[in-house]
Amino acid sequence: MTEQEFSHLDPGGRLRMVDVSTKESTRRVALASCLVTTGADPRATPRPDPGSDAIVTARLAGIQAAKRTSDIIPLCHPLALSHVSVDVTAHPRGYEVTAAVVCDGRTGVEMEALTACSFAALTLLSHLFEGNTGARIEDLALDRKSGGNSGDWGRNVHDDG
Amino acid sequence: MTEQEFSHLDPGGRLRMVDVSTKESTRRVALASCLVTTGADPRATPRPDPGSDAIVTARLAGIQAAKRTSDIIPLCHPLALSHVSVDVTAHPRGYEVTAAVVCDGRTGVEMEALTACSFAALTLLSHLFEGNTGARIEDLALDRKSGGNSGDWGRNVHDDG
Amino acid sequence: MTEQEFSHLDPGGRLRMVDVSTKESTRRVALASCLVTTGADPRATPRPDPGSDAIVTARLAGIQAAKRTSDIIPLCHPLALSHVSVDVTAHPRGYEVTAAVVCDGRTGVEMEALTACSFAALTLLSHLFEGNTGARIEDLALDRKSGGNSGDWGRNVHDDG
Amino acid sequence: MTEQEFSHLDPGGRLRMVDVSTKESTRRVALASCLVTTGADPRATPRPDPGSDAIVTARLAGIQAAKRTSDIIPLCHPLALSHVSVDVTAHPRGYEVTAAVVCDGRTGVEMEALTACSFAALTLLSHLFEGNTGARIEDLALDRKSGGNSGDWGRNVHDDG
Amino acid sequence: MTEQEFSHLDPGGRLRMVDVSTKESTRRVALASCLVTTGADPRATPRPDPGSDAIVTARLAGIQAAKRTSDIIPLCHPLALSHVSVDVTAHPRGYEVTAAVVCDGRTGVEMEALTACSFAALTLLSHLFEGNTGARIEDLALDRKSGGNSGDWGRNVHDDG
Amino acid sequence: MTEQEFSHLDPGGRLRMVDVSTKESTRRVALASCLVTTGADPRATPRPDPGSDAIVTARLAGIQAAKRTSDIIPLCHPLALSHVSVDVTAHPRGYEVTAAVVCDGRTGVEMEALTACSFAALTLLSHLFEGNTGARIEDLALDRKSGGNSGDWGRNVHDDG
């Protein structure tokens, strides 16, 4: 990708929603993840069980947010997403949240996957805060993407703990 | 706060939007923050200047998102926020994003401050991703809150770098 | 309530969002319910268990929709709801959906309770349709309301089956 | 349709927004309907005339809601609807509401047609409630659909009265 | 009102949603208006009759938009509006659109009245465009406001034609 | 375009969201503009500088509004816009606002360009109102469009001043 083909800045340096109308429509996939950590000694903190209502709520909040990404992130394009899934699993320091988004379209779904993760994690936080205001979200990042001119990309996912 | 007075769970263990109608309306303030880091050597990565359009965009996205918190986080109450501000400042590893939210109401604005931070940071990420897919959001947490029965609370803010 | 004090029609017969600014702010409660029926022999139709993800999803969709009532029903006022709960229980012909909404305000929450029921039921239907396009929503109605000038009201809830 | 090809449940039994990216894009049509009944003796109840502002309001609320279906029903895909119409006609027991939705896409528009009907009916109810809190919505169901792998389907529409 | 008490700019010159939490809650009223003109000879242009569906649609679009003002105009506060009405009347050059908004709150409803007018007018335009792409919106302005520290204000409304 | 092929009115004279499913998908472009005037002597009125936060805010509000056009204007279709840009430049009487929208789709983007202009202008007005309640929006109109059966069209843009 060169700045000439795809950029948030017009020649005058001002932000715009870039013109993707001449880009090819391809299958786009993006995966993102983050941690929700409980701060103090996690063994001592009451936390929702991965199968509980609180976790289902978090996963659904992430799915709903993915569909509204362009509504909230100013320069994102409205996209007809074809798949969104969000998972929440136990992690030694709290929970790991992962999101996968698929779309056939002219621009990537990286921001949609990050938005899904972010809102699932915020929803989890809203539950944890009842007992522990020190809970936090860490390490929200893109894990993998494929499709589009810029090709495939992946990071080594976090394995701390 | 006891589980009897304020809880996301009804007696049957099911999630609900808690009844705040008998709580007193007081002035509520919440501050939250996070880092947006550029991954690789930050001195080598092109980044928007704190005064640029990209930063104004991020701050506005955060303000807009705060107002829509109850729309996206399932168990949050709709609140008539009386003030929202979001700041983005340079940090050795990228940017620091901070948000402040004020409301006179029957429930706290912690989630609104975290949502504002989160969307300002995601918007920044959408700009940084043009050159650097490894950018990420770190350490999103509540910094301080006041108002309500549960009293004031503060963490020692992050000073890493 | 007289047509002079509170009406969806102005003196010229045209619809408007009525002026509630001179009405007293009181505690308003509304309960509504409906049935989701599976059409054919309900014992032969696969259905989600009341504790399953599908049911939690339906309950959350109802809670979210209640908060957005004024966004979708043209003449409803935006209200700062203080409580919403939605329940889904087994019924001989399928499921019963009930919703309760509470608000301190100048107008009732009847439409919010009906909207919550309606969206929880539609979400259930979206699951049932995978196996049974004949599922339907029956008997959506207000069950009880209290608060406001027009006083309390209740119907005899449906006990068919 | 088999559970393997299209399902709201992943192999672990958890809800997700299904992946429709490999499904063929075809013309999809769905019709739905319901009754809005006035409860007590309908001849004695004042009701809006089918041509009045109240009826136009109901029809528009249904059209608007159809476009926002994926925003409110958690597992629905965002779709670029190509046609929505909603009709309200007199019925011996009150009103009949019908909706038709058309889309060229990878998934059906059944939920969009039901959502349109449901919100047109709720809007009608909001008018009727001024004089008659016992009004209700009955028999909301899909009438017909065409397009997609699962083929065409129709019910015998309600002719009670 | 002084810049110290109420301003869209913080001391560093950056935009923010101003803090109205210390302002008094008073009854606020705002009236706004605009013209929708049909461009060419208005007698020769087919136009919807003031009582027709097209006009009801425009009025409702304005009412709905007023309720969503803070969602779209970045620095507006969410407000619990207590009344909105929108009128469309014939004018020698096309139509006059007027809006009235009332709220008991800590900040004015000027932007809500202008937003209502603007969306009613845009909706009218969407109808007129079927036959006349030269239709336009003229002279959108505040007509009157009352309530709040800055006192009452009125302009001499447009009487051209 | 004939009324038979494409119309907001069904054969019974009732509004509907027209069926565009049989129309060809082509590249659609629309440009719109308006003036924001400061009323009294513009040289004496304090106004935001074209590069300031207030102007960036206005431009972003316009971009965001364009994406939500079908959400607010009742008979507009949801469209996957591929480009939106909004500019604000100094004008002797205040500011000129212009918007450009591009989409590959079955219906035009005229209303999206007008909506973008309108909301950028309203946002500007919200800033100007701090010092000058007489500011107004003038001459909001379509400037040019291309694509679709009805062919290209342009007006002579306003050069008053």
Short mmCIF file of C-alpha atoms in Angstrom, two decimals, chain A:
data_model
loop_
_atom_site.label_atom_id
_atom_site.label_comp_id
_atom_site.label_asym_id
_atom_site.label_seq_id
_atom_site.Cartn_x
_atom_site.Cartn_y
_atom_site.Cartn_z
CA MET A 1 0.00 0.00 0.00
CA THR A 2 1.34 3.38 -0.87
CA GLU A 3 0.12 6.66 0.54
CA GLN A 4 -1.09 7.53 -2.96
CA GLU A 5 -3.48 4.58 -3.18
CA PHE A 6 -4.99 4.51 0.29
CA SER A 7 -4.69 7.17 2.92
CA HIS A 8 -6.69 8.93 5.58
CA LEU A 9 -5.12 12.22 4.49
CA ASP A 10 -6.00 14.20 1.38
CA PRO A 11 -3.27 16.12 -0.49
CA GLY A 12 -3.95 19.09 1.82
CA GLY A 13 -3.25 17.01 4.94
CA ARG A 14 -6.89 16.84 5.99
CA LEU A 15 -8.62 13.68 7.12
CA ARG A 16 -11.24 12.10 4.88
CA MET A 17 -12.97 8.75 4.45
CA VAL A 18 -10.81 7.30 1.71
CA ASP A 19 -12.22 6.35 -1.67
CA VAL A 20 -12.24 2.55 -1.93
CA SER A 21 -14.51 2.44 -4.98
CA THR A 22 -11.73 1.36 -7.32
CA LYS A 23 -10.35 -1.31 -5.01
CA GLU A 24 -11.13 -4.95 -5.70
CA SER A 25 -13.70 -6.75 -3.58
CA THR A 26 -11.97 -9.71 -1.89
CA ARG A 27 -12.54 -11.94 1.13
CA ARG A 28 -11.14 -10.15 4.20
CA VAL A 29 -10.48 -11.80 7.54
CA ALA A 30 -9.15 -10.21 10.74
CA LEU A 31 -8.47 -11.63 14.19
CA ALA A 32 -7.81 -9.50 17.26
CA SER A 33 -7.40 -10.15 20.98
CA CYS A 34 -6.86 -8.60 24.38
CA LEU A 35 -6.63 -9.52 28.04
CA VAL A 36 -8.97 -8.44 30.81
CA THR A 37 -6.97 -8.62 34.03
CA THR A 38 -8.36 -8.52 37.53
CA GLY A 39 -5.55 -6.49 39.05
CA ALA A 40 -4.97 -7.82 42.56
CA ASP A 41 -4.47 -11.50 43.31
CA PRO A 42 -6.73 -13.09 40.68
CA ARG A 43 -7.32 -16.23 42.78
CA ALA A 44 -8.91 -14.06 45.45
CA THR A 45 -11.18 -12.07 43.15
CA PRO A 46 -14.68 -13.35 42.42
CA ARG A 47 -15.10 -13.66 38.66
CA PRO A 48 -17.85 -14.84 36.34
CA ASP A 49 -17.51 -18.40 35.11
CA PRO A 50 -16.72 -18.67 31.35
CA GLY A 51 -20.14 -20.24 30.70
CA SER A 52 -22.15 -17.74 32.71
CA ASP A 53 -24.57 -15.02 31.65
CA ALA A 54 -21.86 -12.39 32.15
CA ILE A 55 -19.66 -14.02 29.54
CA VAL A 56 -22.47 -14.48 27.02
CA THR A 57 -23.31 -10.80 27.51
CA ALA A 58 -19.72 -9.80 26.80
CA ARG A 59 -19.57 -11.91 23.66
CA LEU A 60 -22.82 -10.46 22.33
CA ALA A 61 -21.76 -6.90 23.10
CA GLY A 62 -18.67 -7.52 21.01
CA ILE A 63 -20.67 -8.93 18.09
CA GLN A 64 -23.10 -5.98 18.19
CA ALA A 65 -20.26 -3.44 18.37
CA ALA A 66 -18.50 -4.97 15.35
CA LYS A 67 -21.59 -4.28 13.24
CA ARG A 68 -21.59 -0.63 14.35
CA THR A 69 -17.90 0.12 13.88
CA SER A 70 -18.40 2.66 11.09
CA ASP A 71 -21.00 4.40 13.19
CA ILE A 72 -18.48 5.21 15.90
CA ILE A 73 -15.02 5.24 14.33
CA PRO A 74 -15.16 8.31 12.10
CA LEU A 75 -13.22 7.20 9.05
CA CYS A 76 -14.34 3.57 8.80
CA HIS A 77 -16.52 2.49 5.89
CA PRO A 78 -19.91 0.84 6.43
CA LEU A 79 -19.39 -2.86 5.61
CA ALA A 80 -21.77 -5.80 5.15
CA LEU A 81 -19.96 -8.17 7.55
CA SER A 82 -20.54 -11.84 6.77
CA HIS A 83 -19.32 -13.32 10.05
CA VAL A 84 -18.43 -12.18 13.57
CA SER A 85 -17.51 -14.37 16.51
CA VAL A 86 -16.15 -13.41 19.91
CA ASP A 87 -14.70 -15.78 22.50
CA VAL A 88 -13.88 -15.30 26.16
CA THR A 89 -11.65 -17.87 27.86
CA ALA A 90 -10.05 -18.10 31.28
CA HIS A 91 -6.46 -16.80 31.57
CA PRO A 92 -4.16 -16.94 34.60
CA ARG A 93 -4.48 -13.20 35.06
CA GLY A 94 -8.22 -12.96 34.23
CA TYR A 95 -9.70 -13.53 30.77
CA GLU A 96 -8.54 -13.59 27.17
CA VAL A 97 -10.94 -12.09 24.63
CA THR A 98 -10.60 -12.95 20.92
CA ALA A 99 -12.63 -11.79 17.94
CA ALA A 100 -12.83 -12.93 14.31
CA VAL A 101 -14.51 -10.93 11.54
CA VAL A 102 -15.04 -11.89 7.88
CA CYS A 103 -16.29 -9.72 5.03
CA ASP A 104 -16.26 -9.73 1.24
CA GLY A 105 -15.49 -6.15 0.47
CA ARG A 106 -13.21 -3.39 -0.70
CA THR A 107 -11.53 -2.61 2.61
CA GLY A 108 -10.22 -4.61 5.54
CA VAL A 109 -12.03 -5.54 8.75
CA GLU A 110 -9.16 -4.93 11.17
CA MET A 111 -10.99 -2.13 12.98
CA GLU A 112 -14.14 -4.26 13.22
CA ALA A 113 -12.22 -7.07 14.95
CA LEU A 114 -10.55 -4.63 17.35
CA THR A 115 -13.88 -2.94 18.10
CA ALA A 116 -15.51 -6.31 18.83
CA CYS A 117 -12.69 -7.22 21.25
CA SER A 118 -12.77 -3.84 22.87
CA PHE A 119 -16.50 -3.87 23.62
CA ALA A 120 -16.56 -7.47 24.80
CA ALA A 121 -13.74 -6.54 27.18
CA LEU A 122 -15.46 -3.34 28.37
CA THR A 123 -18.62 -5.33 29.06
CA LEU A 124 -16.62 -7.84 31.09
CA LEU A 125 -15.07 -4.94 32.97
CA SER A 126 -18.54 -3.61 33.78
CA HIS A 127 -19.24 -6.89 35.58
CA LEU A 128 -15.86 -7.14 37.32
CA PHE A 129 -16.14 -3.56 38.59
CA GLU A 130 -18.84 -4.63 40.98
CA GLY A 131 -16.12 -6.19 43.11
CA ASN A 132 -12.84 -4.81 41.83
CA THR A 133 -12.40 -1.33 40.38
CA GLY A 134 -8.76 -2.17 39.55
CA ALA A 135 -9.61 -4.52 36.69
CA ARG A 136 -8.18 -3.39 33.35
CA ILE A 137 -7.83 -4.14 29.64
CA GLU A 138 -4.35 -4.98 28.36
CA ASP A 139 -2.67 -5.66 25.09
CA LEU A 140 -5.49 -5.01 22.62
CA ALA A 141 -4.00 -5.70 19.20
CA LEU A 142 -4.53 -7.20 15.80
CA ASP A 143 -3.37 -10.83 15.63
CA ARG A 144 -3.83 -11.69 12.00
CA LYS A 145 -5.38 -10.35 8.82
CA SER A 146 -5.74 -11.61 5.27
CA GLY A 147 -7.17 -10.28 2.01
CA GLY A 148 -6.64 -7.02 0.14
CA ASN A 149 -3.61 -5.51 -1.59
CA SER A 150 -1.49 -5.25 1.53
CA GLY A 151 -1.44 -9.02 1.87
CA ASP A 152 -1.46 -11.24 4.93
CA TRP A 153 -0.01 -10.29 8.29
CA GLY A 154 0.30 -11.91 11.72
CA ARG A 155 1.83 -11.16 15.12
CA ASN A 156 3.04 -13.62 17.67
CA VAL A 157 0.13 -13.65 20.06
CA HIS A 158 0.64 -12.89 23.75
CA ASP A 159 1.54 -15.88 25.85
CA ASP A 160 2.40 -14.10 29.07
CA GLY A 161 0.87 -15.30 32.27
#
